PDB file of C-alpha atoms in Angstrom:
ATOM      1  CA  MET A   1      43.115 -19.565  23.514  1.00 97.00           C
ATOM      2  CA  LYS A   2      46.403 -21.201  22.093  1.00 98.00           C
ATOM      3  CA  ILE A   3      45.818 -22.516  18.671  1.00 98.00           C
ATOM      4  CA  SER A   4      48.826 -24.832  16.977  1.00 97.00           C
ATOM      5  CA  LEU A   5      48.509 -24.331  13.150  1.00 97.00           C
ATOM      6  CA  GLY A   6      49.624 -27.131  10.932  1.00 93.00           C
ATOM      7  CA  SER A   7      50.267 -28.995  13.894  1.00 86.00           C
ATOM      8  CA  GLY A   8      50.834 -32.432  12.094  1.00 88.00           C
ATOM      9  CA  GLY A   9      51.259 -35.188  14.790  1.00 85.00           C
ATOM     10  CA  VAL A  10      52.480 -32.745  17.668  1.00 89.00           C
ATOM     11  CA  ARG A  11      50.202 -32.428  20.308  1.00 92.00           C
ATOM     12  CA  LEU A  12      50.893 -29.593  22.956  1.00 94.00           C
ATOM     13  CA  PRO A  13      49.254 -29.718  26.005  1.00 94.00           C
ATOM     14  CA  GLY A  14      46.305 -26.956  26.224  1.00 96.00           C
ATOM     15  CA  TRP A  15      46.590 -26.080  22.738  1.00 97.00           C
ATOM     16  CA  ILE A  16      43.868 -26.601  20.171  1.00 97.00           C
ATOM     17  CA  HIS A  17      45.679 -28.404  17.175  1.00 96.00           C
ATOM     18  CA  VAL A  18      44.511 -27.620  13.370  1.00 97.00           C
ATOM     19  CA  ASP A  19      45.468 -29.515  10.389  1.00 95.00           C
ATOM     20  CA  PHE A  20      43.899 -30.701   7.363  1.00 93.00           C
ATOM     21  CA  ASP A  21      45.188 -34.031   7.538  1.00 91.00           C
ATOM     22  CA  ARG A  22      42.756 -36.178   9.604  1.00 90.00           C
ATOM     23  CA  GLN A  23      45.447 -39.163  10.164  1.00 90.00           C
ATOM     24  CA  TRP A  24      46.786 -36.727  12.770  1.00 89.00           C
ATOM     25  CA  GLN A  25      43.681 -36.168  14.473  1.00 92.00           C
ATOM     26  CA  PRO A  26      43.529 -32.713  14.748  1.00 94.00           C
ATOM     27  CA  ASP A  27      40.961 -30.769  17.262  1.00 95.00           C
ATOM     28  CA  VAL A  28      40.077 -28.723  14.051  1.00 96.00           C
ATOM     29  CA  CYS A  29      40.362 -30.069  10.605  1.00 95.00           C
ATOM     30  CA  ALA A  30      40.828 -27.129   8.192  1.00 95.00           C
ATOM     31  CA  ASP A  31      42.665 -26.058   5.047  1.00 96.00           C
ATOM     32  CA  LEU A  32      44.954 -23.380   6.273  1.00 95.00           C
ATOM     33  CA  SER A  33      45.157 -21.919   2.812  1.00 95.00           C
ATOM     34  CA  ARG A  34      41.704 -20.598   3.424  1.00 95.00           C
ATOM     35  CA  PRO A  35      39.982 -18.594   6.003  1.00 96.00           C
ATOM     36  CA  LEU A  36      40.069 -20.193   9.408  1.00 95.00           C
ATOM     37  CA  PRO A  37      37.015 -21.112  11.510  1.00 95.00           C
ATOM     38  CA  PHE A  38      37.746 -18.909  14.303  1.00 97.00           C
ATOM     39  CA  ALA A  39      36.575 -15.662  15.798  1.00 97.00           C
ATOM     40  CA  ASP A  40      38.358 -12.276  15.446  1.00 98.00           C
ATOM     41  CA  ALA A  41      40.922 -11.764  18.397  1.00 98.00           C
ATOM     42  CA  CYS A  42      39.917 -15.132  19.681  1.00 98.00           C
ATOM     43  CA  ALA A  43      43.423 -16.174  20.369  1.00 98.00           C
ATOM     44  CA  GLY A  44      46.187 -15.107  22.946  1.00 98.00           C
ATOM     45  CA  PHE A  45      48.676 -17.047  21.213  1.00 98.00           C
ATOM     46  CA  LEU A  46      49.366 -19.133  18.016  1.00 98.00           C
ATOM     47  CA  GLN A  47      52.421 -21.561  17.059  1.00 98.00           C
ATOM     48  CA  SER A  48      53.254 -23.168  13.447  1.00 97.00           C
ATOM     49  CA  GLU A  49      56.447 -24.910  13.131  1.00 95.00           C
ATOM     50  CA  ASP A  50      57.787 -26.193   9.448  1.00 91.00           C
ATOM     51  CA  PHE A  51      54.546 -25.533   7.868  1.00 94.00           C
ATOM     52  CA  ILE A  52      54.427 -22.486   5.766  1.00 95.00           C
ATOM     53  CA  GLY A  53      56.542 -23.580   3.325  1.00 94.00           C
ATOM     54  CA  GLN A  54      53.743 -25.839   2.529  1.00 93.00           C
ATOM     55  CA  LEU A  55      52.107 -22.708   0.901  1.00 95.00           C
ATOM     56  CA  THR A  56      52.684 -20.559  -2.058  1.00 95.00           C
ATOM     57  CA  LEU A  57      53.798 -17.328  -1.103  1.00 96.00           C
ATOM     58  CA  GLU A  58      50.165 -15.972  -2.014  1.00 96.00           C
ATOM     59  CA  GLN A  59      48.537 -18.352   0.232  1.00 97.00           C
ATOM     60  CA  ALA A  60      51.119 -17.464   2.907  1.00 97.00           C
ATOM     61  CA  MET A  61      50.216 -14.040   2.872  1.00 97.00           C
ATOM     62  CA  GLY A  62      46.661 -15.075   3.396  1.00 97.00           C
ATOM     63  CA  PHE A  63      47.462 -17.283   6.529  1.00 97.00           C
ATOM     64  CA  PHE A  64      49.258 -14.515   8.237  1.00 98.00           C
ATOM     65  CA  ALA A  65      46.406 -12.099   7.517  1.00 97.00           C
ATOM     66  CA  GLU A  66      44.189 -14.885   9.110  1.00 97.00           C
ATOM     67  CA  CYS A  67      46.900 -15.196  11.919  1.00 98.00           C
ATOM     68  CA  HIS A  68      46.686 -11.761  12.480  1.00 98.00           C
ATOM     69  CA  ARG A  69      42.736 -11.496  12.672  1.00 98.00           C
ATOM     70  CA  MET A  70      42.504 -14.315  15.105  1.00 98.00           C
ATOM     71  CA  LEU A  71      45.073 -12.988  17.490  1.00 98.00           C
ATOM     72  CA  ARG A  72      44.052 -10.383  20.154  1.00 98.00           C
ATOM     73  CA  PRO A  73      46.108  -7.112  20.163  1.00 97.00           C
ATOM     74  CA  GLY A  74      49.322  -8.002  21.815  1.00 97.00           C
ATOM     75  CA  GLY A  75      49.169 -11.661  21.218  1.00 98.00           C
ATOM     76  CA  ALA A  76      51.760 -13.401  19.147  1.00 98.00           C
ATOM     77  CA  LEU A  77      52.649 -16.384  16.608  1.00 98.00           C
ATOM     78  CA  ARG A  78      55.356 -18.303  17.498  1.00 98.00           C
ATOM     79  CA  LEU A  79      56.894 -19.419  13.933  1.00 98.00           C
ATOM     80  CA  LEU A  80      59.354 -21.820  12.606  1.00 96.00           C
ATOM     81  CA  THR A  81      60.473 -22.577   9.275  1.00 95.00           C
ATOM     82  CA  PRO A  82      63.770 -23.777   7.612  1.00 94.00           C
ATOM     83  CA  ASP A  83      66.264 -20.880   6.905  1.00 96.00           C
ATOM     84  CA  LEU A  84      66.692 -20.552   2.911  1.00 96.00           C
ATOM     85  CA  ALA A  85      70.115 -18.301   3.531  1.00 96.00           C
ATOM     86  CA  VAL A  86      71.557 -21.234   5.819  1.00 95.00           C
ATOM     87  CA  LEU A  87      70.700 -24.029   3.475  1.00 94.00           C
ATOM     88  CA  LEU A  88      72.256 -21.914   0.480  1.00 95.00           C
ATOM     89  CA  HIS A  89      75.150 -20.842   2.485  1.00 95.00           C
ATOM     90  CA  MET A  90      75.787 -24.439   3.683  1.00 95.00           C
ATOM     91  CA  TYR A  91      75.645 -25.530  -0.252  1.00 96.00           C
ATOM     92  CA  VAL A  92      77.724 -23.140  -1.553  1.00 96.00           C
ATOM     93  CA  ARG A  93      80.393 -23.648   0.535  1.00 96.00           C
ATOM     94  CA  ALA A  94      79.984 -27.563   0.259  1.00 94.00           C
ATOM     95  CA  GLU A  95      79.604 -28.092   3.909  1.00 93.00           C
ATOM     96  CA  LEU A  96      79.389 -31.677   4.544  1.00 91.00           C
ATOM     97  CA  ARG A  97      77.370 -31.002   7.632  1.00 93.00           C
ATOM     98  CA  LEU A  98      74.420 -30.306   5.453  1.00 93.00           C
ATOM     99  CA  ARG A  99      74.572 -33.902   3.944  1.00 93.00           C
ATOM    100  CA  GLN A 100      74.845 -35.126   7.684  1.00 93.00           C
ATOM    101  CA  LEU A 101      71.867 -33.003   8.778  1.00 91.00           C
ATOM    102  CA  TRP A 102      69.862 -34.430   5.781  1.00 92.00           C
ATOM    103  CA  ASP A 103      70.587 -38.293   6.683  1.00 92.00           C
ATOM    104  CA  GLU A 104      69.887 -37.633  10.503  1.00 90.00           C
ATOM    105  CA  SER A 105      66.869 -35.687  10.305  1.00 86.00           C
ATOM    106  CA  VAL A 106      65.283 -36.192   6.843  1.00 87.00           C
ATOM    107  CA  GLY A 107      66.465 -39.786   6.084  1.00 87.00           C
ATOM    108  CA  ILE A 108      65.344 -39.759   2.345  1.00 90.00           C
ATOM    109  CA  PRO A 109      67.834 -41.597   0.263  1.00 92.00           C
ATOM    110  CA  LEU A 110      69.637 -39.644  -2.340  1.00 94.00           C
ATOM    111  CA  LEU A 111      70.532 -41.220  -5.712  1.00 95.00           C
ATOM    112  CA  THR A 112      73.701 -39.154  -6.096  1.00 96.00           C
ATOM    113  CA  GLY A 113      74.264 -38.652  -2.615  1.00 92.00           C
ATOM    114  CA  THR A 114      75.498 -34.793  -3.613  1.00 95.00           C
ATOM    115  CA  LEU A 115      74.568 -31.509  -2.180  1.00 95.00           C
ATOM    116  CA  GLY A 116      72.948 -30.389  -5.273  1.00 95.00           C
ATOM    117  CA  GLU A 117      70.310 -33.308  -5.235  1.00 95.00           C
ATOM    118  CA  LEU A 118      69.949 -32.638  -1.726  1.00 94.00           C
ATOM    119  CA  VAL A 119      69.047 -28.937  -2.118  1.00 94.00           C
ATOM    120  CA  ASN A 120      66.583 -29.764  -4.984  1.00 93.00           C
ATOM    121  CA  LYS A 121      65.036 -32.174  -2.698  1.00 92.00           C
ATOM    122  CA  ALA A 122      64.617 -29.941   0.311  1.00 91.00           C
ATOM    123  CA  MET A 123      62.918 -27.526  -1.881  1.00 87.00           C
ATOM    124  CA  THR A 124      59.980 -29.843  -2.551  1.00 85.00           C
ATOM    125  CA  PHE A 125      60.618 -32.018   0.818  1.00 82.00           C
ATOM    126  CA  GLY A 126      57.353 -32.484   2.703  1.00 77.00           C
ATOM    127  CA  GLY A 127      55.333 -30.732   0.114  1.00 81.00           C
ATOM    128  CA  HIS A 128      57.279 -27.377   0.478  1.00 87.00           C
ATOM    129  CA  ARG A 129      56.426 -24.849  -2.013  1.00 91.00           C
ATOM    130  CA  PHE A 130      58.692 -21.935  -0.814  1.00 95.00           C
ATOM    131  CA  PHE A 131      61.492 -21.551   1.103  1.00 94.00           C
ATOM    132  CA  TYR A 132      62.078 -18.331   3.157  1.00 97.00           C
ATOM    133  CA  ASP A 133      64.890 -16.334   4.416  1.00 97.00           C
ATOM    134  CA  GLU A 134      64.501 -13.832   7.040  1.00 98.00           C
ATOM    135  CA  PRO A 135      64.178 -10.633   4.623  1.00 98.00           C
ATOM    136  CA  THR A 136      61.453 -12.213   2.561  1.00 98.00           C
ATOM    137  CA  LEU A 137      59.372 -13.515   5.689  1.00 97.00           C
ATOM    138  CA  ARG A 138      59.865 -10.054   7.336  1.00 98.00           C
ATOM    139  CA  ALA A 139      58.321  -8.767   3.837  1.00 98.00           C
ATOM    140  CA  VAL A 140      55.467 -10.936   4.333  1.00 97.00           C
ATOM    141  CA  LEU A 141      54.783 -10.566   8.076  1.00 98.00           C
ATOM    142  CA  GLU A 142      55.242  -6.973   8.589  1.00 98.00           C
ATOM    143  CA  PRO A 143      52.622  -5.589   6.009  1.00 97.00           C
ATOM    144  CA  ALA A 144      50.319  -8.074   7.706  1.00 96.00           C
ATOM    145  CA  GLY A 145      50.591  -6.272  11.018  1.00 97.00           C
ATOM    146  CA  PHE A 146      53.248  -8.314  12.815  1.00 98.00           C
ATOM    147  CA  GLN A 147      56.187  -7.035  14.636  1.00 98.00           C
ATOM    148  CA  VAL A 148      58.751  -9.557  14.156  1.00 98.00           C
ATOM    149  CA  HIS A 149      61.380 -10.700  16.433  1.00 98.00           C
ATOM    150  CA  ARG A 150      63.881 -13.322  15.662  1.00 98.00           C
ATOM    151  CA  VAL A 151      64.436 -15.152  18.829  1.00 98.00           C
ATOM    152  CA  GLN A 152      66.623 -18.224  19.737  1.00 97.00           C
ATOM    153  CA  TYR A 153      65.495 -21.899  20.002  1.00 97.00           C
ATOM    154  CA  ASN A 154      63.174 -22.242  22.998  1.00 97.00           C
ATOM    155  CA  GLN A 155      63.132 -18.858  23.880  1.00 97.00           C
ATOM    156  CA  SER A 156      60.356 -16.162  24.058  1.00 97.00           C
ATOM    157  CA  ALA A 157      59.570 -12.966  25.843  1.00 96.00           C
ATOM    158  CA  PHE A 158      56.243 -14.909  26.169  1.00 98.00           C
ATOM    159  CA  ALA A 159      56.114 -17.565  28.685  1.00 97.00           C
ATOM    160  CA  GLU A 160      53.391 -19.691  26.968  1.00 97.00           C
ATOM    161  CA  LEU A 161      55.604 -19.689  23.821  1.00 97.00           C
ATOM    162  CA  ARG A 162      58.955 -20.832  25.453  1.00 97.00           C
ATOM    163  CA  GLY A 163      60.045 -24.638  25.426  1.00 95.00           C
ATOM    164  CA  LEU A 164      57.440 -25.450  22.333  1.00 95.00           C
ATOM    165  CA  ASP A 165      60.436 -25.814  19.486  1.00 95.00           C
ATOM    166  CA  GLN A 166      60.814 -29.134  18.088  1.00 92.00           C
ATOM    167  CA  ARG A 167      63.480 -28.256  15.683  1.00 89.00           C
ATOM    168  CA  ARG A 168      66.952 -27.935  17.757  1.00 90.00           C
ATOM    169  CA  PRO A 169      69.877 -26.130  16.645  1.00 90.00           C
ATOM    170  CA  GLY A 170      72.193 -28.303  15.253  1.00 85.00           C
ATOM    171  CA  GLU A 171      69.755 -31.061  14.141  1.00 86.00           C
ATOM    172  CA  ALA A 172      68.192 -28.386  11.692  1.00 88.00           C
ATOM    173  CA  ILE A 173      68.306 -25.042   9.963  1.00 92.00           C
ATOM    174  CA  SER A 174      65.456 -23.718  11.470  1.00 94.00           C
ATOM    175  CA  MET A 175      64.740 -19.846  12.137  1.00 97.00           C
ATOM    176  CA  TYR A 176      62.558 -18.872  15.229  1.00 97.00           C
ATOM    177  CA  PHE A 177      60.608 -15.614  15.473  1.00 98.00           C
ATOM    178  CA  ASP A 178      57.388 -14.352  18.010  1.00 98.00           C
ATOM    179  CA  CYS A 179      55.470 -12.142  15.728  1.00 98.00           C
ATOM    180  CA  VAL A 180      53.702  -9.916  17.801  1.00 98.00           C
ATOM    181  CA  ARG A 181      50.318  -8.426  16.574  1.00 97.00           C
ATOM    182  CA  GLY A 182      50.409  -4.755  17.115  1.00 88.00           C
TER     183      GLY A 182
END
């Protein structure tokens, strides 16, 4: 079984789509901050893109414990999330490319047009409650029982996880991971 968690309006052929918002017409409507209605070790693959930032850090720890429970041994979670380190690096260096990414990918007008306003909006955009850098993400995933592998866009050791990524490098500040249940 392949399950997309927090799928929003993205439909991956052959996957079960889980989201809390009924407007996206998920196959399973569920609150991803709570235990999920799936059996232990029922899935070979999970996928989640740009969702985990909508959870508090504590909720994300519970979410990853649920992902670990649902995956078969050797199964993998494909995980994408914005990279806090890249966002702040671009801000500190006053890279105007950050503003261009915002305008092209997010499109929410800024009142002042400054990078300071942009960073503040980015922290809460789309219901974000927590922004990850790689060390923080590893500090949550590894104790949950995952072997964490940072990978490139649309690349994976697992054929089932290749070509799924919606956020392209150069159009976003995403990190891409394959998280394997040990």
